[in-house]
Amino acid sequence: MFYLLLEMKILEENAGALTNFEVLDFLRAKGASKDPSRVLAKVAMSEYKVYDYLVKTPAGSQTRESVKEYFTAIKQHDLSEAEVLNVLNIRPASEVEIYHIIEDCEERFPDEEVTEIVEKVGNTLPAPPDKATPEEITKGDEETETQKHDEISQDQTEDGEQMDTS
Amino acid sequence: MFYLSKIEHKFALPPHLLARPIREAIQSELERLFLDKVIQKLGLCISVYDITSIEGGSIFPGAGAPTYQVVFNLIMFRPFPGEIISAKVMSLDADGVRLSLGFFEDIYIPTHHMPYPSYYISKNNTRKWTWEYGEETDEFNIEISNEIPSSKCELPNDSS
């Protein structure tokens, strides 16, 4: 490691941010996939761990077209680049989750605009891989919930149950 | 979460790789050198994104391997303070909770960063953290193998 640092020069610390989807796409192009015959692919073990993690996030069900659609749709709103990226990676399904991601949300956006953003996210980006069915079950509960913490715990119990059965 | 970093590195290519096409050999050596390692100011290296240029290939007197100067891009994992990440609970004890992302397992939530008010309970072989939010004792239990979205307010790893 010492030898490594002597000869290494950082030309650009940040040569661009990557969305989770882009990293996942890159690993897939390298040959990563879900099937168990992993020895044959040119993908290293550590890279596979990243693949396994990303496949379970919202990026796992995104496609290039849906991401492009999302970018065009979200342009109308005054979000910083980091916020656009975070919303894409996290894929919030309700206003409450947006408040967490976007700074000073209440000051910058009226409630209707926040709802608009949530709708656009829901329309352009597919549901995250694990949540496709539980969303329908919890939908009724989500509408009656007013506490955001309750909402998070609701998702958690679903995920908890999912973990047990999978 | 992920960024590209452009690096220039001068290194000797081990002779046993010279039978391969040069790009492949250099990619292989770069992966051996950088993959899964933490670099200061850049984060954890996930992957070699691409190779921009390869120069050199000369052998210095007394050396047994050609030296190349390569410019390439690395995919780095570099979370920023305040980022929201989903992680799995690996272990928990009275000092806090430890989370794992699979490829990175050193995420800690120490006691003072747990949502307020939270309590650590350990009885009958089950251990858990309980967060009492709301007026009634609504509990949010953190146990092993739950997935929780967590917001990070501090950089836990060694880089700046």
GROMACS .gro file of N, CA and C in nm, chain A residues 1 3-5 7-20 22-23 26-27 30 42 44 46-47 49-51 53-54 56-57 82 85-86 89-90 97 100-101 130 147 149-150 152-153 156 159-160 163-164, chain B residues 1-12 27 31 33-42 46-49 71 73 75 78 80 83-88 101-103 131 133-135 138 140 145-149:
model
  318
    1MET      N    1   0.084  -0.119   0.000
    1MET     CA    2   0.000   0.000   0.000
    1MET      C    3   0.087   0.124   0.000
    3TYR      N    4   0.383   0.159  -0.133
    3TYR     CA    5   0.437   0.171  -0.269
    3TYR      C    6   0.332   0.230  -0.362
    4LEU      N    7   0.210   0.188  -0.340
    4LEU     CA    8   0.100   0.233  -0.423
    4LEU      C    9   0.083   0.385  -0.414
    5LEU      N   10   0.091   0.439  -0.294
    5LEU     CA   11   0.063   0.580  -0.276
    5LEU      C   12   0.172   0.667  -0.336
    7GLU      N   13   0.333   0.636  -0.617
    7GLU     CA   14   0.329   0.655  -0.760
    7GLU      C   15   0.192   0.698  -0.810
    8MET      N   16   0.097   0.708  -0.718
    8MET     CA   17  -0.039   0.732  -0.765
    8MET      C   18  -0.074   0.879  -0.758
    9LYS      N   19  -0.134   0.930  -0.862
    9LYS     CA   20  -0.174   1.070  -0.863
    9LYS      C   21  -0.323   1.079  -0.887
   10ILE      N   22  -0.392   1.156  -0.803
   10ILE     CA   23  -0.535   1.174  -0.826
   10ILE      C   24  -0.553   1.290  -0.922
   11LEU      N   25  -0.601   1.262  -1.043
   11LEU     CA   26  -0.618   1.369  -1.141
   11LEU      C   27  -0.747   1.446  -1.117
   12GLU      N   28  -0.854   1.369  -1.094
   12GLU     CA   29  -0.982   1.433  -1.065
   12GLU      C   30  -1.049   1.356  -0.953
   13GLU      N   31  -1.062   1.421  -0.838
   13GLU     CA   32  -1.123   1.352  -0.726
   13GLU      C   33  -1.266   1.314  -0.758
   14ASN      N   34  -1.338   1.405  -0.822
   14ASN     CA   35  -1.475   1.378  -0.859
   14ASN      C   36  -1.492   1.400  -1.008
   15ALA      N   37  -1.489   1.290  -1.082
   15ALA     CA   38  -1.504   1.302  -1.227
   15ALA      C   39  -1.648   1.280  -1.267
   16GLY      N   40  -1.740   1.290  -1.172
   16GLY     CA   41  -1.881   1.273  -1.207
   16GLY      C   42  -1.949   1.180  -1.107
   17ALA      N   43  -2.075   1.211  -1.077
   17ALA     CA   44  -2.151   1.125  -0.987
   17ALA      C   45  -2.218   1.016  -1.069
   18LEU      N   46  -2.233   0.899  -1.009
   18LEU     CA   47  -2.301   0.790  -1.077
   18LEU      C   48  -2.427   0.754  -1.001
   19THR      N   49  -2.535   0.731  -1.074
   19THR     CA   50  -2.655   0.683  -1.006
   19THR      C   51  -2.637   0.536  -0.974
   20ASN      N   52  -2.714   0.487  -0.877
   20ASN     CA   53  -2.705   0.344  -0.845
   20ASN      C   54  -2.732   0.261  -0.968
   22GLU      N   55  -2.665   0.332  -1.278
   22GLU     CA   56  -2.551   0.327  -1.370
   22GLU      C   57  -2.447   0.227  -1.322
   23VAL      N   58  -2.425   0.223  -1.190
   23VAL     CA   59  -2.326   0.128  -1.138
   23VAL      C   60  -2.377  -0.014  -1.161
   26PHE      N   61  -2.341  -0.103  -1.519
   26PHE     CA   62  -2.200  -0.129  -1.549
   26PHE      C   63  -2.162  -0.271  -1.507
   27LEU      N   64  -2.206  -0.310  -1.386
   27LEU     CA   65  -2.171  -0.444  -1.338
   27LEU      C   66  -2.239  -0.551  -1.420
   30LYS      N   67  -2.060  -0.607  -1.730
   30LYS     CA   68  -1.937  -0.685  -1.707
   30LYS      C   69  -1.967  -0.832  -1.698
   42LYS      N   70  -1.637  -1.237  -1.541
   42LYS     CA   71  -1.513  -1.166  -1.512
   42LYS      C   72  -1.534  -1.065  -1.399
   44ALA      N   73  -1.531  -0.959  -1.005
   44ALA     CA   74  -1.464  -0.999  -0.881
   44ALA      C   75  -1.565  -1.017  -0.768
   46SER      N   76  -1.571  -0.890  -0.470
   46SER     CA   77  -1.613  -0.764  -0.407
   46SER      C   78  -1.712  -0.690  -0.495
   47GLU      N   79  -1.695  -0.700  -0.628
   47GLU     CA   80  -1.789  -0.634  -0.718
   47GLU      C   81  -1.925  -0.701  -0.708
   49LYS      N   82  -2.052  -0.832  -0.450
   49LYS     CA   83  -2.121  -0.788  -0.327
   49LYS      C   84  -2.195  -0.658  -0.353
   50VAL      N   85  -2.133  -0.567  -0.431
   50VAL     CA   86  -2.200  -0.442  -0.465
   50VAL      C   87  -2.323  -0.472  -0.549
   51TYR      N   88  -2.308  -0.565  -0.645
   51TYR     CA   89  -2.420  -0.603  -0.730
   51TYR      C   90  -2.535  -0.657  -0.646
   53TYR      N   91  -2.605  -0.598  -0.343
   53TYR     CA   92  -2.670  -0.492  -0.266
   53TYR      C   93  -2.760  -0.408  -0.355
   54LEU      N   94  -2.708  -0.366  -0.472
   54LEU     CA   95  -2.783  -0.274  -0.556
   54LEU      C   96  -2.908  -0.336  -0.615
   56LYS      N   97  -3.118  -0.515  -0.486
   56LYS     CA   98  -3.233  -0.509  -0.395
   56LYS      C   99  -3.284  -0.367  -0.374
   57THR      N  100  -3.210  -0.268  -0.419
   57THR     CA  101  -3.255  -0.129  -0.406
   57THR      C  102  -3.345  -0.094  -0.524
   82ALA      N  103  -2.774   1.687  -0.675
   82ALA     CA  104  -2.765   1.583  -0.572
   82ALA      C  105  -2.904   1.533  -0.534
   85LEU      N  106  -3.050   1.306  -0.795
   85LEU     CA  107  -2.985   1.176  -0.785
   85LEU      C  108  -3.040   1.096  -0.668
   86ASN      N  109  -3.052   1.162  -0.553
   86ASN     CA  110  -3.101   1.091  -0.434
   86ASN      C  111  -3.242   1.041  -0.453
   89ASN      N  112  -3.228   0.737  -0.660
   89ASN     CA  113  -3.176   0.619  -0.592
   89ASN      C  114  -3.271   0.564  -0.488
   90ILE      N  115  -3.344   0.654  -0.421
   90ILE     CA  116  -3.427   0.610  -0.310
   90ILE      C  117  -3.569   0.579  -0.357
   97GLU      N  118  -4.138   1.091   0.250
   97GLU     CA  119  -4.001   1.052   0.220
   97GLU      C  120  -3.928   1.164   0.149
  100HIS      N  121  -3.747   1.414   0.373
  100HIS     CA  122  -3.619   1.368   0.423
  100HIS      C  123  -3.507   1.397   0.325
  101ILE      N  124  -3.539   1.385   0.197
  101ILE     CA  125  -3.434   1.389   0.095
  101ILE      C  126  -3.401   1.532   0.055
  130ASP      N  127  -3.834  -0.550  -0.404
  130ASP     CA  128  -3.903  -0.626  -0.300
  130ASP      C  129  -4.041  -0.575  -0.270
  147GLN      N  130  -4.840   1.000   1.123
  147GLN     CA  131  -4.703   1.007   1.174
  147GLN      C  132  -4.609   0.948   1.071
  149HIS      N  133  -4.312   0.846   1.127
  149HIS     CA  134  -4.238   0.735   1.186
  149HIS      C  135  -4.319   0.608   1.178
  150ASP      N  136  -4.450   0.622   1.196
  150ASP     CA  137  -4.536   0.506   1.182
  150ASP      C  138  -4.522   0.448   1.043
  152ILE      N  139  -4.267   0.463   0.840
  152ILE     CA  140  -4.141   0.391   0.824
  152ILE      C  141  -4.152   0.255   0.890
  153SER      N  142  -4.214   0.251   1.012
  153SER     CA  143  -4.220   0.123   1.082
  153SER      C  144  -4.308   0.028   1.004
  156GLN      N  145  -4.110  -0.125   0.760
  156GLN     CA  146  -4.012  -0.214   0.821
  156GLN      C  147  -4.073  -0.349   0.852
  159ASP      N  148  -4.086  -0.539   0.548
  159ASP     CA  149  -3.954  -0.590   0.508
  159ASP      C  150  -3.911  -0.701   0.601
  160GLY      N  151  -3.944  -0.681   0.733
  160GLY     CA  152  -3.905  -0.784   0.829
  160GLY      C  153  -3.967  -0.917   0.791
  163MET      N  154  -3.804  -1.070   0.494
  163MET     CA  155  -3.674  -1.132   0.523
  163MET      C  156  -3.696  -1.272   0.577
  164ASP      N  157  -3.800  -1.289   0.658
  164ASP     CA  158  -3.820  -1.421   0.719
  164ASP      C  159  -3.859  -1.525   0.616
  167MET      N  160  -2.383   0.847  -0.372
  167MET     CA  161  -2.316   0.730  -0.318
  167MET      C  162  -2.193   0.692  -0.396
  168PHE      N  163  -2.210   0.691  -0.529
  168PHE     CA  164  -2.098   0.647  -0.613
  168PHE      C  165  -2.048   0.761  -0.699
  169TYR      N  166  -1.917   0.771  -0.709
  169TYR     CA  167  -1.856   0.874  -0.793
  169TYR      C  168  -1.748   0.811  -0.878
  170LEU      N  169  -1.715   0.882  -0.988
  170LEU     CA  170  -1.600   0.841  -1.067
  170LEU      C  171  -1.482   0.925  -1.023
  171SER      N  172  -1.366   0.863  -1.011
  171SER     CA  173  -1.244   0.937  -0.982
  171SER      C  174  -1.142   0.902  -1.087
  172LYS      N  175  -1.074   1.008  -1.137
  172LYS     CA  176  -0.974   0.984  -1.241
  172LYS      C  177  -0.837   0.974  -1.175
  173ILE      N  178  -0.769   0.865  -1.200
  173ILE     CA  179  -0.640   0.840  -1.135
  173ILE      C  180  -0.533   0.819  -1.240
  174GLU      N  181  -0.411   0.866  -1.208
  174GLU     CA  182  -0.296   0.831  -1.291
  174GLU      C  183  -0.201   0.751  -1.204
  175HIS      N  184  -0.162   0.635  -1.252
  175HIS     CA  185  -0.078   0.549  -1.170
  175HIS      C  186   0.035   0.491  -1.252
  176LYS      N  187   0.155   0.496  -1.194
  176LYS     CA  188   0.271   0.437  -1.259
  176LYS      C  189   0.305   0.309  -1.187
  177PHE      N  190   0.311   0.199  -1.260
  177PHE     CA  191   0.339   0.073  -1.191
  177PHE      C  192   0.404  -0.025  -1.286
  178ALA      N  193   0.463  -0.127  -1.226
  178ALA     CA  194   0.528  -0.232  -1.305
  178ALA      C  195   0.430  -0.345  -1.328
  193GLN      N  196  -0.583  -0.399  -1.691
  193GLN     CA  197  -0.707  -0.401  -1.614
  193GLN      C  198  -0.695  -0.497  -1.498
  197GLU      N  199  -0.711  -0.392  -1.106
  197GLU     CA  200  -0.812  -0.449  -1.016
  197GLU      C  201  -0.745  -0.510  -0.894
  199LEU      N  202  -0.475  -0.414  -0.763
  199LEU     CA  203  -0.420  -0.309  -0.678
  199LEU      C  204  -0.527  -0.229  -0.605
  200PHE      N  205  -0.642  -0.202  -0.671
  200PHE     CA  206  -0.735  -0.103  -0.616
  200PHE      C  207  -0.866  -0.158  -0.565
  201LEU      N  208  -0.914  -0.269  -0.622
  201LEU     CA  209  -1.048  -0.316  -0.587
  201LEU      C  210  -1.063  -0.344  -0.439
  202ASP      N  211  -1.176  -0.297  -0.384
  202ASP     CA  212  -1.209  -0.326  -0.245
  202ASP      C  213  -1.111  -0.263  -0.146
  203LYS      N  214  -1.040  -0.159  -0.189
  203LYS     CA  215  -0.949  -0.090  -0.099
  203LYS      C  216  -1.000   0.052  -0.077
  204VAL      N  217  -0.973   0.104   0.041
  204VAL     CA  218  -1.015   0.240   0.071
  204VAL      C  219  -0.900   0.335   0.038
  205ILE      N  220  -0.930   0.437  -0.041
  205ILE     CA  221  -0.828   0.537  -0.075
  205ILE      C  222  -0.866   0.667  -0.006
  206GLN      N  223  -0.766   0.730   0.052
  206GLN     CA  224  -0.793   0.853   0.125
  206GLN      C  225  -0.854   0.959   0.035
  207LYS      N  226  -0.954   1.027   0.081
  207LYS     CA  227  -1.025   1.134   0.009
  207LYS      C  228  -1.115   1.082  -0.102
  208LEU      N  229  -1.099   0.957  -0.142
  208LEU     CA  230  -1.182   0.912  -0.252
  208LEU      C  231  -1.288   0.813  -0.208
  212ILE      N  232  -1.483   0.048  -0.587
  212ILE     CA  233  -1.575  -0.059  -0.621
  212ILE      C  234  -1.529  -0.132  -0.746
  213SER      N  235  -1.489  -0.052  -0.847
  213SER     CA  236  -1.462  -0.111  -0.976
  213SER      C  237  -1.372  -0.022  -1.060
  214VAL      N  238  -1.305  -0.082  -1.159
  214VAL     CA  239  -1.231  -0.003  -1.256
  214VAL      C  240  -1.329   0.028  -1.369
  215TYR      N  241  -1.364   0.154  -1.384
  215TYR     CA  242  -1.468   0.190  -1.481
  215TYR      C  243  -1.416   0.178  -1.624
  237VAL      N  244  -0.375   0.612  -1.709
  237VAL     CA  245  -0.480   0.702  -1.660
  237VAL      C  246  -0.611   0.627  -1.672
  239ASN      N  247  -1.034   0.551  -1.479
  239ASN     CA  248  -1.141   0.595  -1.390
  239ASN      C  249  -1.182   0.483  -1.297
  241ILE      N  250  -1.468   0.358  -1.000
  241ILE     CA  251  -1.597   0.385  -0.936
  241ILE      C  252  -1.572   0.378  -0.786
  244ARG      N  253  -1.857   0.668  -0.197
  244ARG     CA  254  -1.822   0.779  -0.109
  244ARG      C  255  -1.950   0.847  -0.062
  246PHE      N  256  -2.204   1.086   0.142
  246PHE     CA  257  -2.184   1.218   0.200
  246PHE      C  258  -2.263   1.226   0.331
  249GLU      N  259  -2.658   1.152   0.397
  249GLU     CA  260  -2.717   1.069   0.293
  249GLU      C  261  -2.804   0.960   0.356
  250ILE      N  262  -2.909   0.921   0.284
  250ILE     CA  263  -2.998   0.818   0.335
  250ILE      C  264  -2.967   0.688   0.263
  251ILE      N  265  -2.933   0.587   0.341
  251ILE     CA  266  -2.894   0.459   0.282
  251ILE      C  267  -2.967   0.346   0.353
  252SER      N  268  -3.003   0.246   0.276
  252SER     CA  269  -3.067   0.128   0.332
  252SER      C  270  -2.960   0.027   0.367
  253ALA      N  271  -2.964  -0.025   0.489
  253ALA     CA  272  -2.860  -0.120   0.527
  253ALA      C  273  -2.921  -0.228   0.615
  254LYS      N  274  -2.845  -0.336   0.628
  254LYS     CA  275  -2.892  -0.448   0.707
  254LYS      C  276  -2.826  -0.442   0.844
  267LEU      N  277  -2.360  -0.316   0.438
  267LEU     CA  278  -2.412  -0.302   0.303
  267LEU      C  279  -2.370  -0.420   0.218
  268GLY      N  280  -2.317  -0.522   0.279
  268GLY     CA  281  -2.267  -0.634   0.199
  268GLY      C  282  -2.124  -0.609   0.160
  269PHE      N  283  -2.103  -0.501   0.081
  269PHE     CA  284  -1.967  -0.472   0.036
  269PHE      C  285  -1.893  -0.383   0.135
  297TRP      N  286  -3.724   0.186   1.983
  297TRP     CA  287  -3.741   0.331   1.970
  297TRP      C  288  -3.884   0.364   2.003
  299TYR      N  289  -4.150   0.609   1.982
  299TYR     CA  290  -4.195   0.735   1.923
  299TYR      C  291  -4.343   0.749   1.950
  300GLY      N  292  -4.398   0.866   1.934
  300GLY     CA  293  -4.541   0.882   1.955
  300GLY      C  294  -4.578   0.878   2.102
  301GLU      N  295  -4.702   0.908   2.133
  301GLU     CA  296  -4.742   0.919   2.274
  301GLU      C  297  -4.754   0.784   2.341
  304ASP      N  298  -4.555   0.328   2.118
  304ASP     CA  299  -4.536   0.265   1.987
  304ASP      C  300  -4.390   0.229   1.979
  306PHE      N  301  -4.057   0.074   1.773
  306PHE     CA  302  -3.994   0.037   1.647
  306PHE      C  303  -3.874  -0.048   1.687
  311SER      N  304  -3.111  -0.859   1.103
  311SER     CA  305  -3.162  -0.890   0.970
  311SER      C  306  -3.278  -0.803   0.928
  312ASN      N  307  -3.310  -0.700   1.004
  312ASN     CA  308  -3.405  -0.602   0.952
  312ASN      C  309  -3.335  -0.513   0.854
  313GLU      N  310  -3.409  -0.464   0.755
  313GLU     CA  311  -3.350  -0.364   0.667
  313GLU      C  312  -3.405  -0.230   0.711
  314ILE      N  313  -3.322  -0.136   0.737
  314ILE     CA  314  -3.375  -0.006   0.777
  314ILE      C  315  -3.314   0.104   0.691
  315PRO      N  316  -3.395   0.201   0.649
  315PRO     CA  317  -3.335   0.317   0.583
  315PRO      C  318  -3.273   0.403   0.691
   0.00000   0.00000   0.00000
